Amino acid sequence: MPARVSEPKPAPTKMVNFLSEVLLDLRVKGRVVSVEVEDASYMVTLDLEDHGERVHLLSAWDVNRSMRGDPAALQAIRADFLRDNGHGSWREERSDAGAR
């Protein structure tokens, strides 16, 4: 019997809107391109001005808790959005550019 491979599914609109609001609260110029459900995580693609597209894997646990008002979970999502996938913080690049 062949193994079942599950395809990522689009996240509910409510989830996309919530993550868009988190991005706006961070005062980051960009937009949420897509949010897909993958097992116990959400694959969030952001299109950030001057930084291109970035993919973030967010814990479903953190996303669900943050939607219910848990400040620690919301902070975890914000911190992930401010990370640059292991290539250095783009927020630091922005600060360096302003110092020049």
mmCIF file with all atom_site columns, N, CA and C in Angstrom, residues 8-74:
data_model
loop_
_atom_site.group_PDB
_atom_site.id
_atom_site.type_symbol
_atom_site.label_atom_id
_atom_site.label_alt_id
_atom_site.label_comp_id
_atom_site.label_asym_id
_atom_site.label_entity_id
_atom_site.label_seq_id
_atom_site.pdbx_PDB_ins_code
_atom_site.Cartn_x
_atom_site.Cartn_y
_atom_site.Cartn_z
_atom_site.occupancy
_atom_site.B_iso_or_equiv
_atom_site.pdbx_formal_charge
_atom_site.auth_seq_id
_atom_site.auth_comp_id
_atom_site.auth_asym_id
_atom_site.auth_atom_id
_atom_site.pdbx_PDB_model_num
ATOM 1   N N  . PRO A 1 8  ? -0.090 20.466 1.754  1.00 0.00 ? 8  PRO A N  1
ATOM 2   C CA . PRO A 1 8  ? -0.465 21.602 2.610  1.00 0.00 ? 8  PRO A CA 1
ATOM 3   C C  . PRO A 1 8  ? -1.819 22.159 2.181  1.00 0.00 ? 8  PRO A C  1
ATOM 4   N N  . LYS A 1 9  ? -2.599 22.582 3.152  1.00 0.00 ? 9  LYS A N  1
ATOM 5   C CA . LYS A 1 9  ? -3.921 23.146 2.876  1.00 0.00 ? 9  LYS A CA 1
ATOM 6   C C  . LYS A 1 9  ? -3.917 24.619 3.262  1.00 0.00 ? 9  LYS A C  1
ATOM 7   N N  . PRO A 1 10 ? -4.675 25.431 2.548  1.00 0.00 ? 10 PRO A N  1
ATOM 8   C CA . PRO A 1 10 ? -4.757 26.849 2.928  1.00 0.00 ? 10 PRO A CA 1
ATOM 9   C C  . PRO A 1 10 ? -5.359 26.996 4.327  1.00 0.00 ? 10 PRO A C  1
ATOM 10  N N  . ALA A 1 11 ? -4.816 27.920 5.081  1.00 0.00 ? 11 ALA A N  1
ATOM 11  C CA . ALA A 1 11 ? -5.335 28.188 6.425  1.00 0.00 ? 11 ALA A CA 1
ATOM 12  C C  . ALA A 1 11 ? -6.640 28.970 6.315  1.00 0.00 ? 11 ALA A C  1
ATOM 13  N N  . PRO A 1 12 ? -7.463 28.921 7.352  1.00 0.00 ? 12 PRO A N  1
ATOM 14  C CA . PRO A 1 12 ? -8.707 29.695 7.346  1.00 0.00 ? 12 PRO A CA 1
ATOM 15  C C  . PRO A 1 12 ? -8.424 31.198 7.216  1.00 0.00 ? 12 PRO A C  1
ATOM 16  N N  . THR A 1 13 ? -9.353 31.912 6.620  1.00 0.00 ? 13 THR A N  1
ATOM 17  C CA . THR A 1 13 ? -9.215 33.359 6.415  1.00 0.00 ? 13 THR A CA 1
ATOM 18  C C  . THR A 1 13 ? -8.973 34.083 7.730  1.00 0.00 ? 13 THR A C  1
ATOM 19  N N  . LYS A 1 14 ? -9.625 33.643 8.791  1.00 0.00 ? 14 LYS A N  1
ATOM 20  C CA . LYS A 1 14 ? -9.452 34.263 10.104 1.00 0.00 ? 14 LYS A CA 1
ATOM 21  C C  . LYS A 1 14 ? -7.977 34.220 10.530 1.00 0.00 ? 14 LYS A C  1
ATOM 22  N N  . MET A 1 15 ? -7.302 33.116 10.243 1.00 0.00 ? 15 MET A N  1
ATOM 23  C CA . MET A 1 15 ? -5.889 32.949 10.592 1.00 0.00 ? 15 MET A CA 1
ATOM 24  C C  . MET A 1 15 ? -5.014 33.896 9.770  1.00 0.00 ? 15 MET A C  1
ATOM 25  N N  . VAL A 1 16 ? -5.297 33.991 8.476  1.00 0.00 ? 16 VAL A N  1
ATOM 26  C CA . VAL A 1 16 ? -4.535 34.875 7.587  1.00 0.00 ? 16 VAL A CA 1
ATOM 27  C C  . VAL A 1 16 ? -4.694 36.323 8.049  1.00 0.00 ? 16 VAL A C  1
ATOM 28  N N  . ASN A 1 17 ? -5.917 36.717 8.368  1.00 0.00 ? 17 ASN A N  1
ATOM 29  C CA . ASN A 1 17 ? -6.173 38.081 8.844  1.00 0.00 ? 17 ASN A CA 1
ATOM 30  C C  . ASN A 1 17 ? -5.445 38.363 10.157 1.00 0.00 ? 17 ASN A C  1
ATOM 31  N N  . PHE A 1 18 ? -5.446 37.403 11.056 1.00 0.00 ? 18 PHE A N  1
ATOM 32  C CA . PHE A 1 18 ? -4.757 37.571 12.338 1.00 0.00 ? 18 PHE A CA 1
ATOM 33  C C  . PHE A 1 18 ? -3.261 37.778 12.122 1.00 0.00 ? 18 PHE A C  1
ATOM 34  N N  . LEU A 1 19 ? -2.645 36.946 11.292 1.00 0.00 ? 19 LEU A N  1
ATOM 35  C CA . LEU A 1 19 ? -1.208 37.065 11.045 1.00 0.00 ? 19 LEU A CA 1
ATOM 36  C C  . LEU A 1 19 ? -0.879 38.358 10.304 1.00 0.00 ? 19 LEU A C  1
ATOM 37  N N  . SER A 1 20 ? -1.781 38.821 9.453  1.00 0.00 ? 20 SER A N  1
ATOM 38  C CA . SER A 1 20 ? -1.593 40.117 8.784  1.00 0.00 ? 20 SER A CA 1
ATOM 39  C C  . SER A 1 20 ? -1.590 41.248 9.803  1.00 0.00 ? 20 SER A C  1
ATOM 40  N N  . GLU A 1 21 ? -2.471 41.159 10.794 1.00 0.00 ? 21 GLU A N  1
ATOM 41  C CA . GLU A 1 21 ? -2.521 42.174 11.849 1.00 0.00 ? 21 GLU A CA 1
ATOM 42  C C  . GLU A 1 21 ? -1.247 42.166 12.687 1.00 0.00 ? 21 GLU A C  1
ATOM 43  N N  . VAL A 1 22 ? -0.711 40.975 12.958 1.00 0.00 ? 22 VAL A N  1
ATOM 44  C CA . VAL A 1 22 ? 0.551  40.883 13.705 1.00 0.00 ? 22 VAL A CA 1
ATOM 45  C C  . VAL A 1 22 ? 1.654  41.592 12.930 1.00 0.00 ? 22 VAL A C  1
ATOM 46  N N  . LEU A 1 23 ? 1.697  41.378 11.623 1.00 0.00 ? 23 LEU A N  1
ATOM 47  C CA . LEU A 1 23 ? 2.705  42.025 10.778 1.00 0.00 ? 23 LEU A CA 1
ATOM 48  C C  . LEU A 1 23 ? 2.527  43.542 10.801 1.00 0.00 ? 23 LEU A C  1
ATOM 49  N N  . LEU A 1 24 ? 1.288  44.010 10.729 1.00 0.00 ? 24 LEU A N  1
ATOM 50  C CA . LEU A 1 24 ? 1.019  45.453 10.790 1.00 0.00 ? 24 LEU A CA 1
ATOM 51  C C  . LEU A 1 24 ? 1.429  46.045 12.137 1.00 0.00 ? 24 LEU A C  1
ATOM 52  N N  . ASP A 1 25 ? 1.158  45.322 13.220 1.00 0.00 ? 25 ASP A N  1
ATOM 53  C CA . ASP A 1 25 ? 1.530  45.795 14.555 1.00 0.00 ? 25 ASP A CA 1
ATOM 54  C C  . ASP A 1 25 ? 3.038  45.973 14.695 1.00 0.00 ? 25 ASP A C  1
ATOM 55  N N  . LEU A 1 26 ? 3.804  45.181 13.944 1.00 0.00 ? 26 LEU A N  1
ATOM 56  C CA . LEU A 1 26 ? 5.264  45.280 13.991 1.00 0.00 ? 26 LEU A CA 1
ATOM 57  C C  . LEU A 1 26 ? 5.784  46.444 13.154 1.00 0.00 ? 26 LEU A C  1
ATOM 58  N N  . ARG A 1 27 ? 4.869  47.108 12.449 1.00 0.00 ? 27 ARG A N  1
ATOM 59  C CA . ARG A 1 27 ? 5.217  48.219 11.553 1.00 0.00 ? 27 ARG A CA 1
ATOM 60  C C  . ARG A 1 27 ? 6.240  47.787 10.509 1.00 0.00 ? 27 ARG A C  1
ATOM 61  N N  . VAL A 1 28 ? 6.001  46.613 9.963  1.00 0.00 ? 28 VAL A N  1
ATOM 62  C CA . VAL A 1 28 ? 6.855  46.070 8.916  1.00 0.00 ? 28 VAL A CA 1
ATOM 63  C C  . VAL A 1 28 ? 6.163  46.308 7.587  1.00 0.00 ? 28 VAL A C  1
ATOM 64  N N  . LYS A 1 29 ? 6.893  46.841 6.622  1.00 0.00 ? 29 LYS A N  1
ATOM 65  C CA . LYS A 1 29 ? 6.307  47.053 5.303  1.00 0.00 ? 29 LYS A CA 1
ATOM 66  C C  . LYS A 1 29 ? 6.367  45.739 4.543  1.00 0.00 ? 29 LYS A C  1
ATOM 67  N N  . GLY A 1 30 ? 5.197  45.185 4.320  1.00 0.00 ? 30 GLY A N  1
ATOM 68  C CA . GLY A 1 30 ? 5.112  43.915 3.626  1.00 0.00 ? 30 GLY A CA 1
ATOM 69  C C  . GLY A 1 30 ? 3.699  43.383 3.720  1.00 0.00 ? 30 GLY A C  1
ATOM 70  N N  . ARG A 1 31 ? 3.545  42.146 3.267  1.00 0.00 ? 31 ARG A N  1
ATOM 71  C CA . ARG A 1 31 ? 2.215  41.542 3.306  1.00 0.00 ? 31 ARG A CA 1
ATOM 72  C C  . ARG A 1 31 ? 2.338  40.038 3.469  1.00 0.00 ? 31 ARG A C  1
ATOM 73  N N  . VAL A 1 32 ? 1.258  39.439 3.920  1.00 0.00 ? 32 VAL A N  1
ATOM 74  C CA . VAL A 1 32 ? 1.180  37.985 4.025  1.00 0.00 ? 32 VAL A CA 1
ATOM 75  C C  . VAL A 1 32 ? 0.754  37.464 2.659  1.00 0.00 ? 32 VAL A C  1
ATOM 76  N N  . VAL A 1 33 ? 1.591  36.648 2.043  1.00 0.00 ? 33 VAL A N  1
ATOM 77  C CA . VAL A 1 33 ? 1.298  36.094 0.722  1.00 0.00 ? 33 VAL A CA 1
ATOM 78  C C  . VAL A 1 33 ? 0.415  34.864 0.861  1.00 0.00 ? 33 VAL A C  1
ATOM 79  N N  . SER A 1 34 ? 0.791  33.967 1.773  1.00 0.00 ? 34 SER A N  1
ATOM 80  C CA . SER A 1 34 ? -0.007 32.758 1.965  1.00 0.00 ? 34 SER A CA 1
ATOM 81  C C  . SER A 1 34 ? 0.237  32.182 3.352  1.00 0.00 ? 34 SER A C  1
ATOM 82  N N  . VAL A 1 35 ? -0.735 31.415 3.808  1.00 0.00 ? 35 VAL A N  1
ATOM 83  C CA . VAL A 1 35 ? -0.619 30.673 5.058  1.00 0.00 ? 35 VAL A CA 1
ATOM 84  C C  . VAL A 1 35 ? -1.173 29.287 4.772  1.00 0.00 ? 35 VAL A C  1
ATOM 85  N N  . GLU A 1 36 ? -0.309 28.276 4.945  1.00 0.00 ? 36 GLU A N  1
ATOM 86  C CA . GLU A 1 36 ? -0.727 26.897 4.690  1.00 0.00 ? 36 GLU A CA 1
ATOM 87  C C  . GLU A 1 36 ? -0.559 26.067 5.951  1.00 0.00 ? 36 GLU A C  1
ATOM 88  N N  . VAL A 1 37 ? -1.465 25.127 6.140  1.00 0.00 ? 37 VAL A N  1
ATOM 89  C CA . VAL A 1 37 ? -1.441 24.231 7.288  1.00 0.00 ? 37 VAL A CA 1
ATOM 90  C C  . VAL A 1 37 ? -0.618 23.008 6.915  1.00 0.00 ? 37 VAL A C  1
ATOM 91  N N  . GLU A 1 38 ? 0.404  22.714 7.730  1.00 0.00 ? 38 GLU A N  1
ATOM 92  C CA . GLU A 1 38 ? 1.237  21.524 7.538  1.00 0.00 ? 38 GLU A CA 1
ATOM 93  C C  . GLU A 1 38 ? 1.353  20.801 8.872  1.00 0.00 ? 38 GLU A C  1
ATOM 94  N N  . ASP A 1 39 ? 0.653  19.713 9.046  1.00 0.00 ? 39 ASP A N  1
ATOM 95  C CA . ASP A 1 39 ? 0.677  18.937 10.283 1.00 0.00 ? 39 ASP A CA 1
ATOM 96  C C  . ASP A 1 39 ? 0.463  19.834 11.501 1.00 0.00 ? 39 ASP A C  1
ATOM 97  N N  . ALA A 1 40 ? 1.502  20.025 12.325 1.00 0.00 ? 40 ALA A N  1
ATOM 98  C CA . ALA A 1 40 ? 1.365  20.816 13.555 1.00 0.00 ? 40 ALA A CA 1
ATOM 99  C C  . ALA A 1 40 ? 1.983  22.202 13.415 1.00 0.00 ? 40 ALA A C  1
ATOM 100 N N  . SER A 1 41 ? 2.046  22.705 12.177 1.00 0.00 ? 41 SER A N  1
ATOM 101 C CA . SER A 1 41 ? 2.623  24.037 11.979 1.00 0.00 ? 41 SER A CA 1
ATOM 102 C C  . SER A 1 41 ? 1.910  24.764 10.843 1.00 0.00 ? 41 SER A C  1
ATOM 103 N N  . TYR A 1 42 ? 2.173  26.050 10.781 1.00 0.00 ? 42 TYR A N  1
ATOM 104 C CA . TYR A 1 42 ? 1.664  26.879 9.693  1.00 0.00 ? 42 TYR A CA 1
ATOM 105 C C  . TYR A 1 42 ? 2.858  27.390 8.903  1.00 0.00 ? 42 TYR A C  1
ATOM 106 N N  . MET A 1 43 ? 2.823  27.224 7.595  1.00 0.00 ? 43 MET A N  1
ATOM 107 C CA . MET A 1 43 ? 3.866  27.747 6.730  1.00 0.00 ? 43 MET A CA 1
ATOM 108 C C  . MET A 1 43 ? 3.379  29.099 6.220  1.00 0.00 ? 43 MET A C  1
ATOM 109 N N  . VAL A 1 44 ? 4.022  30.167 6.705  1.00 0.00 ? 44 VAL A N  1
ATOM 110 C CA . VAL A 1 44 ? 3.608  31.533 6.394  1.00 0.00 ? 44 VAL A CA 1
ATOM 111 C C  . VAL A 1 44 ? 4.626  32.145 5.440  1.00 0.00 ? 44 VAL A C  1
ATOM 112 N N  . THR A 1 45 ? 4.153  32.593 4.288  1.00 0.00 ? 45 THR A N  1
ATOM 113 C CA . THR A 1 45 ? 5.020  33.271 3.330  1.00 0.00 ? 45 THR A CA 1
ATOM 114 C C  . THR A 1 45 ? 4.732  34.758 3.409  1.00 0.00 ? 45 THR A C  1
ATOM 115 N N  . LEU A 1 46 ? 5.786  35.530 3.711  1.00 0.00 ? 46 LEU A N  1
ATOM 116 C CA . LEU A 1 46 ? 5.685  36.983 3.799  1.00 0.00 ? 46 LEU A CA 1
ATOM 117 C C  . LEU A 1 46 ? 6.444  37.602 2.636  1.00 0.00 ? 46 LEU A C  1
ATOM 118 N N  . ASP A 1 47 ? 5.918  38.672 2.080  1.00 0.00 ? 47 ASP A N  1
ATOM 119 C CA . ASP A 1 47 ? 6.622  39.452 1.066  1.00 0.00 ? 47 ASP A CA 1
ATOM 120 C C  . ASP A 1 47 ? 6.978  40.774 1.725  1.00 0.00 ? 47 ASP A C  1
ATOM 121 N N  . LEU A 1 48 ? 8.251  40.913 2.108  1.00 0.00 ? 48 LEU A N  1
ATOM 122 C CA . LEU A 1 48 ? 8.701  42.086 2.843  1.00 0.00 ? 48 LEU A CA 1
ATOM 123 C C  . LEU A 1 48 ? 9.422  43.050 1.915  1.00 0.00 ? 48 LEU A C  1
ATOM 124 N N  . GLU A 1 49 ? 9.051  44.318 2.025  1.00 0.00 ? 49 GLU A N  1
ATOM 125 C CA . GLU A 1 49 ? 9.677  45.348 1.200  1.00 0.00 ? 49 GLU A CA 1
ATOM 126 C C  . GLU A 1 49 ? 11.187 45.339 1.448  1.00 0.00 ? 49 GLU A C  1
ATOM 127 N N  . ASP A 1 50 ? 11.959 45.371 0.400  1.00 0.00 ? 50 ASP A N  1
ATOM 128 C CA . ASP A 1 50 ? 13.429 45.376 0.434  1.00 0.00 ? 50 ASP A CA 1
ATOM 129 C C  . ASP A 1 50 ? 14.047 44.061 0.886  1.00 0.00 ? 50 ASP A C  1
ATOM 130 N N  . HIS A 1 51 ? 13.249 43.048 1.200  1.00 0.00 ? 51 HIS A N  1
ATOM 131 C CA . HIS A 1 51 ? 13.805 41.780 1.658  1.00 0.00 ? 51 HIS A CA 1
ATOM 132 C C  . HIS A 1 51 ? 13.233 40.587 0.908  1.00 0.00 ? 51 HIS A C  1
ATOM 133 N N  . GLY A 1 52 ? 12.293 40.817 0.024  1.00 0.00 ? 52 GLY A N  1
ATOM 134 C CA . GLY A 1 52 ? 11.710 39.740 -0.768 1.00 0.00 ? 52 GLY A CA 1
ATOM 135 C C  . GLY A 1 52 ? 10.834 38.817 0.055  1.00 0.00 ? 52 GLY A C  1
ATOM 136 N N  . GLU A 1 53 ? 10.594 37.650 -0.501 1.00 0.00 ? 53 GLU A N  1
ATOM 137 C CA . GLU A 1 53 ? 9.733  36.680 0.174  1.00 0.00 ? 53 GLU A CA 1
ATOM 138 C C  . GLU A 1 53 ? 10.515 35.892 1.207  1.00 0.00 ? 53 GLU A C  1
ATOM 139 N N  . ARG A 1 54 ? 9.871  35.668 2.339  1.00 0.00 ? 54 ARG A N  1
ATOM 140 C CA . ARG A 1 54 ? 10.437 34.885 3.430  1.00 0.00 ? 54 ARG A CA 1
ATOM 141 C C  . ARG A 1 54 ? 9.382  33.879 3.870  1.00 0.00 ? 54 ARG A C  1
ATOM 142 N N  . VAL A 1 55 ? 9.825  32.659 4.143  1.00 0.00 ? 55 VAL A N  1
ATOM 143 C CA . VAL A 1 55 ? 8.913  31.615 4.614  1.00 0.00 ? 55 VAL A CA 1
ATOM 144 C C  . VAL A 1 55 ? 9.211  31.355 6.086  1.00 0.00 ? 55 VAL A C  1
ATOM 145 N N  . HIS A 1 56 ? 8.173  31.341 6.890  1.00 0.00 ? 56 HIS A N  1
ATOM 146 C CA . HIS A 1 56 ? 8.297  31.099 8.328  1.00 0.00 ? 56 HIS A CA 1
ATOM 147 C C  . HIS A 1 56 ? 7.411  29.920 8.698  1.00 0.00 ? 56 HIS A C  1
ATOM 148 N N  . LEU A 1 57 ? 7.955  28.983 9.462  1.00 0.00 ? 57 LEU A N  1
ATOM 149 C CA . LEU A 1 57 ? 7.161  27.883 10.000 1.00 0.00 ? 57 LEU A CA 1
ATOM 150 C C  . LEU A 1 57 ? 6.799  28.240 11.433 1.00 0.00 ? 57 LEU A C  1
ATOM 151 N N  . LEU A 1 58 ? 5.521  28.418 11.665 1.00 0.00 ? 58 LEU A N  1
ATOM 152 C CA . LEU A 1 58 ? 5.035  28.789 12.991 1.00 0.00 ? 58 LEU A CA 1
ATOM 153 C C  . LEU A 1 58 ? 4.345  27.604 13.642 1.00 0.00 ? 58 LEU A C  1
ATOM 154 N N  . SER A 1 59 ? 4.558  27.453 14.917 1.00 0.00 ? 59 SER A N  1
ATOM 155 C CA . SER A 1 59 ? 3.907  26.405 15.688 1.00 0.00 ? 59 SER A CA 1
ATOM 156 C C  . SER A 1 59 ? 2.401  26.651 15.728 1.00 0.00 ? 59 SER A C  1
ATOM 157 N N  . ALA A 1 60 ? 1.638  25.630 15.407 1.00 0.00 ? 60 ALA A N  1
ATOM 158 C CA . ALA A 1 60 ? 0.176  25.748 15.485 1.00 0.00 ? 60 ALA A CA 1
ATOM 159 C C  . ALA A 1 60 ? -0.241 26.060 16.923 1.00 0.00 ? 60 ALA A C  1
ATOM 160 N N  . TRP A 1 61 ? 0.494  25.516 17.866 1.00 0.00 ? 61 TRP A N  1
ATOM 161 C CA . TRP A 1 61 ? 0.217  25.759 19.279 1.00 0.00 ? 61 TRP A CA 1
ATOM 162 C C  . TRP A 1 61 ? 0.354  27.251 19.592 1.00 0.00 ? 61 TRP A C  1
ATOM 163 N N  . ASP A 1 62 ? 1.466  27.874 19.159 1.00 0.00 ? 62 ASP A N  1
ATOM 164 C CA . ASP A 1 62 ? 1.678  29.304 19.412 1.00 0.00 ? 62 ASP A CA 1
ATOM 165 C C  . ASP A 1 62 ? 0.635  30.166 18.707 1.00 0.00 ? 62 ASP A C  1
ATOM 166 N N  . VAL A 1 63 ? 0.318  29.822 17.462 1.00 0.00 ? 63 VAL A N  1
ATOM 167 C CA . VAL A 1 63 ? -0.657 30.616 16.710 1.00 0.00 ? 63 VAL A CA 1
ATOM 168 C C  . VAL A 1 63 ? -2.025 30.547 17.382 1.00 0.00 ? 63 VAL A C  1
ATOM 169 N N  . ASN A 1 64 ? -2.460 29.353 17.730 1.00 0.00 ? 64 ASN A N  1
ATOM 170 C CA . ASN A 1 64 ? -3.776 29.204 18.361 1.00 0.00 ? 64 ASN A CA 1
ATOM 171 C C  . ASN A 1 64 ? -3.834 29.892 19.723 1.00 0.00 ? 64 ASN A C  1
ATOM 172 N N  . ARG A 1 65 ? -2.768 29.763 20.522 1.00 0.00 ? 65 ARG A N  1
ATOM 173 C CA . ARG A 1 65 ? -2.740 30.427 21.834 1.00 0.00 ? 65 ARG A CA 1
ATOM 174 C C  . ARG A 1 65 ? -2.710 31.940 21.679 1.00 0.00 ? 65 ARG A C  1
ATOM 175 N N  . SER A 1 66 ? -1.955 32.441 20.707 1.00 0.00 ? 66 SER A N  1
ATOM 176 C CA . SER A 1 66 ? -1.877 33.897 20.526 1.00 0.00 ? 66 SER A CA 1
ATOM 177 C C  . SER A 1 66 ? -3.208 34.470 20.066 1.00 0.00 ? 66 SER A C  1
ATOM 178 N N  . MET A 1 67 ? -3.960 33.713 19.278 1.00 0.00 ? 67 MET A N  1
ATOM 179 C CA . MET A 1 67 ? -5.281 34.173 18.853 1.00 0.00 ? 67 MET A CA 1
ATOM 180 C C  . MET A 1 67 ? -6.241 34.260 20.038 1.00 0.00 ? 67 MET A C  1
ATOM 181 N N  . ARG A 1 68 ? -5.925 33.518 21.091 1.00 0.00 ? 68 ARG A N  1
ATOM 182 C CA . ARG A 1 68 ? -6.759 33.546 22.305 1.00 0.00 ? 68 ARG A CA 1
ATOM 183 C C  . ARG A 1 68 ? -6.221 34.539 23.337 1.00 0.00 ? 68 ARG A C  1
ATOM 184 N N  . GLY A 1 69 ? -5.197 35.320 22.946 1.00 0.00 ? 69 GLY A N  1
ATOM 185 C CA . GLY A 1 69 ? -4.711 36.382 23.814 1.00 0.00 ? 69 GLY A CA 1
ATOM 186 C C  . GLY A 1 69 ? -3.513 36.059 24.681 1.00 0.00 ? 69 GLY A C  1
ATOM 187 N N  . ASP A 1 70 ? -2.842 34.929 24.464 1.00 0.00 ? 70 ASP A N  1
ATOM 188 C CA . ASP A 1 70 ? -1.667 34.577 25.258 1.00 0.00 ? 70 ASP A CA 1
ATOM 189 C C  . ASP A 1 70 ? -0.484 35.451 24.828 1.00 0.00 ? 70 ASP A C  1
ATOM 190 N N  . PRO A 1 71 ? -0.001 36.354 25.706 1.00 0.00 ? 71 PRO A N  1
ATOM 191 C CA . PRO A 1 71 ? 1.071  37.275 25.318 1.00 0.00 ? 71 PRO A CA 1
ATOM 192 C C  . PRO A 1 71 ? 2.395  36.574 25.003 1.00 0.00 ? 71 PRO A C  1
ATOM 193 N N  . ALA A 1 72 ? 2.703  35.478 25.689 1.00 0.00 ? 72 ALA A N  1
ATOM 194 C CA . ALA A 1 72 ? 3.954  34.759 25.423 1.00 0.00 ? 72 ALA A CA 1
ATOM 195 C C  . ALA A 1 72 ? 3.933  34.135 24.029 1.00 0.00 ? 72 ALA A C  1
ATOM 196 N N  . ALA A 1 73 ? 2.800  33.578 23.647 1.00 0.00 ? 73 ALA A N  1
ATOM 197 C CA . ALA A 1 73 ? 2.677  32.973 22.319 1.00 0.00 ? 73 ALA A CA 1
ATOM 198 C C  . ALA A 1 73 ? 2.742  34.044 21.237 1.00 0.00 ? 73 ALA A C  1
ATOM 199 N N  . LEU A 1 74 ? 2.108  35.179 21.476 1.00 0.00 ? 74 LEU A N  1
ATOM 200 C CA . LEU A 1 74 ? 2.146  36.277 20.518 1.00 0.00 ? 74 LEU A CA 1
ATOM 201 C C  . LEU A 1 74 ? 3.575  36.789 20.353 1.00 0.00 ? 74 LEU A C  1
#
